[in-house]
Short mmCIF file of C-alpha atoms in Angstrom, two decimals:
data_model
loop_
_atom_site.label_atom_id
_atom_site.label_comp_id
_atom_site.label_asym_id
_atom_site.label_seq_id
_atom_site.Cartn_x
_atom_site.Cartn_y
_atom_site.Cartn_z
CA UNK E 22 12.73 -70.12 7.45
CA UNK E 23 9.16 -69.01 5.36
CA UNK E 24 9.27 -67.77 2.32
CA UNK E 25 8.37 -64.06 3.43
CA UNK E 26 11.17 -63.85 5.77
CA UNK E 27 13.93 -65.01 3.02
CA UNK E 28 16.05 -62.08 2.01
CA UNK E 29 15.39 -60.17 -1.31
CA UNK E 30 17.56 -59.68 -4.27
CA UNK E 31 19.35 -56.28 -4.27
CA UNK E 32 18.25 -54.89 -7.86
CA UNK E 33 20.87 -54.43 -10.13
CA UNK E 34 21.55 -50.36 -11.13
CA UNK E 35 20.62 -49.33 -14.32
CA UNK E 36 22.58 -46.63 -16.04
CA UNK E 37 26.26 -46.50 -17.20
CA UNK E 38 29.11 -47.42 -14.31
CA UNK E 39 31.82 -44.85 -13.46
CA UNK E 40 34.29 -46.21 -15.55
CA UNK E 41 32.14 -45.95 -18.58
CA UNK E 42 31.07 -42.31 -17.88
CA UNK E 43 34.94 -41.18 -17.82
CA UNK E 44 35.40 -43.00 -21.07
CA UNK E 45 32.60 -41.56 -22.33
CA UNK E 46 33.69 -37.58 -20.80
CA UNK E 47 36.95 -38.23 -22.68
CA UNK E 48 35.27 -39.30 -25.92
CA UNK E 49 33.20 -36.07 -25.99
CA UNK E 50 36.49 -33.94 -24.93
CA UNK E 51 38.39 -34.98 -27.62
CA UNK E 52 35.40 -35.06 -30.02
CA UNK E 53 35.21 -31.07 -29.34
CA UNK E 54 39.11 -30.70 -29.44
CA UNK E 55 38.77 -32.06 -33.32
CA UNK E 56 35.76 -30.30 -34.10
CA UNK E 57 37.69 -27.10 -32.89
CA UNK E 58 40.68 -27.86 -34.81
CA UNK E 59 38.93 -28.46 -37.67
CA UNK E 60 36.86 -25.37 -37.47
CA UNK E 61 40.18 -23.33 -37.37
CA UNK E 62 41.83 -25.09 -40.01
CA UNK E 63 38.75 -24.96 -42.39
CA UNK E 64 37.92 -21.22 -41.62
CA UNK E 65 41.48 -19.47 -41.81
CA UNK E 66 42.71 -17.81 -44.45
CA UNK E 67 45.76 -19.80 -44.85
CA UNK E 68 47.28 -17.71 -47.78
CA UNK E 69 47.25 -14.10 -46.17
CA UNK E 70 48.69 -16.14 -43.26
CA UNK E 71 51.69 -16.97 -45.44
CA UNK E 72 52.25 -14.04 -47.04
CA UNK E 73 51.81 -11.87 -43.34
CA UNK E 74 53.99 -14.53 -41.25
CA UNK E 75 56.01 -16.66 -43.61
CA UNK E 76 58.12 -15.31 -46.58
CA UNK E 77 61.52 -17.41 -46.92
CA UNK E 78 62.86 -14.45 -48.61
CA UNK E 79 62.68 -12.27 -45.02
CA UNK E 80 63.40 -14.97 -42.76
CA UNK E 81 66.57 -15.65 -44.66
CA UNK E 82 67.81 -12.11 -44.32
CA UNK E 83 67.45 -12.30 -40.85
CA UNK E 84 70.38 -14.92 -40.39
CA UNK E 85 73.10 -14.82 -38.72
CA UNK E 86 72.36 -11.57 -37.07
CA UNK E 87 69.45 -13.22 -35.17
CA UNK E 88 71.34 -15.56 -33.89
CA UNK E 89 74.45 -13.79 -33.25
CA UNK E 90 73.08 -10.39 -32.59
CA UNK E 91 69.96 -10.83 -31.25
CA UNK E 92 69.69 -14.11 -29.23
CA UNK E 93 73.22 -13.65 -28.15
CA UNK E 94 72.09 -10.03 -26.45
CA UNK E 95 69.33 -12.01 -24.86
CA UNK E 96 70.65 -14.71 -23.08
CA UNK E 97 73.33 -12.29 -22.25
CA UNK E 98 70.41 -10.19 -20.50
CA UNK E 99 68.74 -13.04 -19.01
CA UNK E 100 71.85 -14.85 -17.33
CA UNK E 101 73.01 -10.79 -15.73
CA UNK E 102 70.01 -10.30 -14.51
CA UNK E 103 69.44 -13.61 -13.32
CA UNK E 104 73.19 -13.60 -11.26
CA UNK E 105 72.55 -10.15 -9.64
CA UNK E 106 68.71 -11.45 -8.68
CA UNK E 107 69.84 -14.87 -7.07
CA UNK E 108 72.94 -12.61 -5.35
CA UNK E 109 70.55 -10.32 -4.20
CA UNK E 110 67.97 -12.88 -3.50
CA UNK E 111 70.00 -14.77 -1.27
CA UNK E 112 70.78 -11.38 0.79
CA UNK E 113 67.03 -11.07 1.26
CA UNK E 114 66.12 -13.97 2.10
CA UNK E 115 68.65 -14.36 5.08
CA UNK E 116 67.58 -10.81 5.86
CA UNK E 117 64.16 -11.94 5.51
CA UNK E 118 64.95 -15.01 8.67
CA UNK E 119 67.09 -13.16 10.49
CA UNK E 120 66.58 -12.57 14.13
CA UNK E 121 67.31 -9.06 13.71
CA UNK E 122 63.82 -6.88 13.58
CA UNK E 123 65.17 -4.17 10.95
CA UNK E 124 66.25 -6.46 9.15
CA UNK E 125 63.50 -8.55 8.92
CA UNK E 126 61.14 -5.86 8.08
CA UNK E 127 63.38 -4.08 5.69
CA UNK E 128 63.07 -7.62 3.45
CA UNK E 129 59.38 -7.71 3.96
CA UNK E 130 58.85 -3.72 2.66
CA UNK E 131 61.60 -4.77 -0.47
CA UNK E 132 59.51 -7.96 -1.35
CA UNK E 133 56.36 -6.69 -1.38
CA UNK E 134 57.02 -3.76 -3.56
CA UNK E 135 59.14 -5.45 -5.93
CA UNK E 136 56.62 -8.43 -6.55
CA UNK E 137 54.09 -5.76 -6.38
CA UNK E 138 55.57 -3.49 -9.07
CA UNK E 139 55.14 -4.57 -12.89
CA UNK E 140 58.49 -4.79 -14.39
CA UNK E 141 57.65 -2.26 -16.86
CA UNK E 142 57.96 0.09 -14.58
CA UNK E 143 61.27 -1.03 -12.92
CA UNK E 144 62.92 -0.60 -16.60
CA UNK E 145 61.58 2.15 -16.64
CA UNK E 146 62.73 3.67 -13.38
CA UNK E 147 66.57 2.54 -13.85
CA UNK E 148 66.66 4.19 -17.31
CA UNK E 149 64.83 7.72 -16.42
CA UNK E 150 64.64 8.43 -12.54
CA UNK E 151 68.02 6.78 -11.97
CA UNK E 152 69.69 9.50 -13.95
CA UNK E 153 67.60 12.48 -12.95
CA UNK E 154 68.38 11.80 -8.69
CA UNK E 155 72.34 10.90 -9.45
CA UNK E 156 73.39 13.10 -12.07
CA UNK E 157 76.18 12.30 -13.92
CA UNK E 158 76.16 8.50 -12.18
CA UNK E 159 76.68 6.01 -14.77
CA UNK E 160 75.54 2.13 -13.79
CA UNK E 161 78.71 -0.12 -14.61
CA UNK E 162 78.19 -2.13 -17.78
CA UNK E 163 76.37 0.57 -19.61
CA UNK E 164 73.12 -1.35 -21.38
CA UNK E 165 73.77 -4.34 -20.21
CA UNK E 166 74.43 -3.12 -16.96
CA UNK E 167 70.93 -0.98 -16.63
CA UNK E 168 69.06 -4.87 -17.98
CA UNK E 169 71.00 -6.46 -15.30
CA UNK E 170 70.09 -4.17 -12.89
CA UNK E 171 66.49 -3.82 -13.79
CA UNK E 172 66.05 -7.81 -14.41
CA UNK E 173 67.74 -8.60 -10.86
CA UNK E 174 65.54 -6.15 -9.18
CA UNK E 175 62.59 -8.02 -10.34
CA UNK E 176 63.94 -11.61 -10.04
CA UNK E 177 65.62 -10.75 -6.20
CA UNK E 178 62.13 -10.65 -5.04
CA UNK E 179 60.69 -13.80 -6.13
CA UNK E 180 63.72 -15.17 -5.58
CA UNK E 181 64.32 -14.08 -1.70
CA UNK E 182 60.60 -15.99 -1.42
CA UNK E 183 61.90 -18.90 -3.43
CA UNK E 184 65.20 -19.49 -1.13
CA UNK E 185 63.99 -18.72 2.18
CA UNK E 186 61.57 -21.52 1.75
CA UNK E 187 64.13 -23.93 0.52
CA UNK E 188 66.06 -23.14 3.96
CA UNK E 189 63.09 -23.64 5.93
CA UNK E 190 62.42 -26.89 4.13
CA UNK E 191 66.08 -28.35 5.44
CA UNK E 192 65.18 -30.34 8.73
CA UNK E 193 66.52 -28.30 11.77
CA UNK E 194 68.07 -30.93 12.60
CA UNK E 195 70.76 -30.72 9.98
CA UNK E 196 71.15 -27.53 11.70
CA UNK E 197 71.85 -28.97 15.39
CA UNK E 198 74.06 -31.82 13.86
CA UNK E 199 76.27 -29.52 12.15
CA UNK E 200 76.27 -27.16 15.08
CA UNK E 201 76.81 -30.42 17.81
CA UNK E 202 80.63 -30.49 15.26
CA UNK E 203 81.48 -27.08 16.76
CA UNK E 204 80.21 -25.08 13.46
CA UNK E 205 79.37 -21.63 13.92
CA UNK E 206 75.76 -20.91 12.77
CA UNK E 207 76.90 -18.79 9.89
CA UNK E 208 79.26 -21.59 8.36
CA UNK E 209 76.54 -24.27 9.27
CA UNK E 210 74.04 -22.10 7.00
CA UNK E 211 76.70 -21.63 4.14
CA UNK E 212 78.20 -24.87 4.32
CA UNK E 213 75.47 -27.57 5.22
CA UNK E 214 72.32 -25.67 5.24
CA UNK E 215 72.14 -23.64 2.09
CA UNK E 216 73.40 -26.56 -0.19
CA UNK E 217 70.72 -28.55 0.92
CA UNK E 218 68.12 -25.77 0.36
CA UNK E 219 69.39 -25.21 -3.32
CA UNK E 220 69.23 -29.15 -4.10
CA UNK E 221 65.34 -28.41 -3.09
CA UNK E 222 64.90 -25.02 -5.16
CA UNK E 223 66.71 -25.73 -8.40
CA UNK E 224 63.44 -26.42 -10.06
CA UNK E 225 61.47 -23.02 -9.35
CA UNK E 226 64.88 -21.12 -9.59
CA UNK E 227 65.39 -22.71 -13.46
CA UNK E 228 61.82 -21.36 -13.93
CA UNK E 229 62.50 -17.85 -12.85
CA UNK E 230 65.28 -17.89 -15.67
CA UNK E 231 62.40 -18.89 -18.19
CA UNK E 232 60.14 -15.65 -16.78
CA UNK E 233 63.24 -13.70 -17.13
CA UNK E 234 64.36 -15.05 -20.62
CA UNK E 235 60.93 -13.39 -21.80
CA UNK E 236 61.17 -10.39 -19.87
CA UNK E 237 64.48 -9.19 -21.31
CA UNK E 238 62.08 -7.97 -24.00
CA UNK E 239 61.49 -5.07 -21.59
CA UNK E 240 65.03 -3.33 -22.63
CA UNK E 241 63.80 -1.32 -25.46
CA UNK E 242 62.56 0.77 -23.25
CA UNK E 243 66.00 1.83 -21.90
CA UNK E 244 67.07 2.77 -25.51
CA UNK E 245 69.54 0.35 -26.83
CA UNK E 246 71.69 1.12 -30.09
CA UNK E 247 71.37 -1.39 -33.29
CA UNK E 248 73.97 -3.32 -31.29
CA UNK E 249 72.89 -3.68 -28.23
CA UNK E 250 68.91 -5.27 -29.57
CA UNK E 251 67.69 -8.51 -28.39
CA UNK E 252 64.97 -10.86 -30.31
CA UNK E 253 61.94 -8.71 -29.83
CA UNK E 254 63.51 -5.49 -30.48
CA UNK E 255 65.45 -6.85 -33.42
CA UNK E 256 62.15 -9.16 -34.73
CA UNK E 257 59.85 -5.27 -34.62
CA UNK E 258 62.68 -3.29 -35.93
CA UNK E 259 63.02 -5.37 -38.94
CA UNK E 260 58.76 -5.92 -39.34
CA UNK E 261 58.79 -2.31 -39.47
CA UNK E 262 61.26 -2.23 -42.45
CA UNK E 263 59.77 -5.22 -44.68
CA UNK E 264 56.06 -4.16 -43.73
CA UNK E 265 55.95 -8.25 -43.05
CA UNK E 266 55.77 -10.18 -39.67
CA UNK E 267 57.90 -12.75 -40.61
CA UNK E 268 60.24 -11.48 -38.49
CA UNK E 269 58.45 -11.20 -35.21
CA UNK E 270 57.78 -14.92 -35.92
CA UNK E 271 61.23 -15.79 -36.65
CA UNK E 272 62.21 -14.34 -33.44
CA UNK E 273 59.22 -15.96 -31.42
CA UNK E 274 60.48 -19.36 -32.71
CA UNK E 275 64.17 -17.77 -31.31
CA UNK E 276 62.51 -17.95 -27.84
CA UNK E 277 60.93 -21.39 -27.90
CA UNK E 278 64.26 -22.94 -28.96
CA UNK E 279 65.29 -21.63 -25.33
CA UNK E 280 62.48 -21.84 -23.20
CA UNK E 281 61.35 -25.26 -24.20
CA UNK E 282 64.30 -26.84 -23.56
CA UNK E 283 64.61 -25.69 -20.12
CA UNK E 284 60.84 -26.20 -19.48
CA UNK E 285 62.38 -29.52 -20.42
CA UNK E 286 64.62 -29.61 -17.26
CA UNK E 287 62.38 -27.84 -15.11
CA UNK E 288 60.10 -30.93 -15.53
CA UNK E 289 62.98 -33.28 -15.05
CA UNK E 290 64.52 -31.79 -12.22
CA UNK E 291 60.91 -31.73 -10.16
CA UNK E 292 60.32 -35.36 -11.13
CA UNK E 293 63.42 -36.29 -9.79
CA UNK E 294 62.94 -34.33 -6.54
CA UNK E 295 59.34 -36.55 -6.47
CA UNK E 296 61.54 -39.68 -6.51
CA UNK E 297 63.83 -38.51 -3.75
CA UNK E 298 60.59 -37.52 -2.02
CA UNK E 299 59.05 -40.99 -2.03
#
């Protein structure tokens, strides 16, 4: 073979390889993340923060009351609300696969207006048009009735969408197996297909109780009494009285010691159902 026909040398690339351009994006990311942190810390006024959000002296007259009164009305809120929505949910969401038309449709019309609706307005409508069409009608539970009411409207929706597609996700085969026994279909679904469906949902259903955890802050606009006042409520009532928003802090940290525990689980729960997965 001649020297002209002998194969060339591929040049070598000049420039930086792939992995040392994503070391080098990361360096620059967190290079801006401390500039930015630094930036804040440097340019904030540190002591009118203090004084605004952090007097001892009001957070300490907020205790026990916070905690008994306040937190306690919360999660008593949240975990109503939250039974009547997954009761209600579940309802829907076999209405929603039903074979029956009316039915069918009647879960589409409630789904779409309740997701559509802010839940502003949902509070609002059990607390003034509820008593103006059924005079005299008083919902069961009196406050706490009304939040559970007005919270499971909300949730049912999101939750119908939530459980119907943890029954789809069962194999249909669990279906014909536990029909092949001489199961009806409507024990099949309550005994073999809707446990199944919930081992698959648990995740997005814990996170609906974080959304409605934070969304119980929505009952002072039904008018509760001094007793009946959960964290937000109780945090602005008592900003309002101090001139100070230590309190609205104080109950913000109130939330977080709920939320991101179960944010905790959530994450848990859906890396577990990975594992199963693979």
């Amino acid at each position: 073979m001649s020297a002209d026909t002998e194969p060339k040398a591929t040049p070598r690339r000049k420039g930086l390889t792939r992995r040392r351009k994503r070391a080098l994006s990361r360096g620059v990311q967190y290079a801006v993340f401390v500039a930015a942190v630094i930036a804040f810390a440097v340019s904030a006024d540190w002591d009118r923060l203090q004084n605004q959000f952090a007097q001892a002296d009001v957070a300490e007259r907020m205790f026990p009351d916070v905690i008994t009164l306040a937190l306690k009305n919360t999660v008593l809120y949240t975990v109503s609300g939250f039974a009547v929505g997954l009761a209600l949910g579940m309802v829907i969401a076999l209405m929603r696969l039903s074979s029956v038309g009316p039915y069918r449709w009647l879960a589409g019309v409630y789904i779409e207006i309740f997701r559509g609706l802010p839940a502003l307005l949902i509070f609002i409508f059990i607390g003034v048009a509820v008593p103006l069409a059924f005079p005299g009608t008083e919902i069961v539970g009196g406050t706490y009735g009304k939040v559970a009411l007005a919270l499971g409207l909300v949730a049912a929706a999101y939750m119908a969408e939530t459980i119907r597609a943890g029954i789809q996700a069962v194999p249909k085969g669990q279906m014909e197996a536990a029909r092949s026994l001489g199961f009806s279909p409507a024990r099949a679904m309550v005994s073999i297909i809707i446990p199944q469906a919930f081992r698959i949902i648990l995740p997005p259903l814990t996170n609906e109780l974080v959304l409605l955890f934070k969304d119980s802050s929505l009952v002072l606009f039904l008018g509760v009494t001094l007793a009946e006042r959960e964290l937000s409520k109780y945090g602005r009532d008592l900003a309002s009285t101090t001139a100070n928003s230590t309190p609205i802090l104080v109950a913000g940290l109130c939330y977080l010691l709920v939320t991101i525990p179960l944010g905790f689980v959530v994450r848990r729960m859906e890396a577990k159902a990975q594992e199963a997965v693979k």
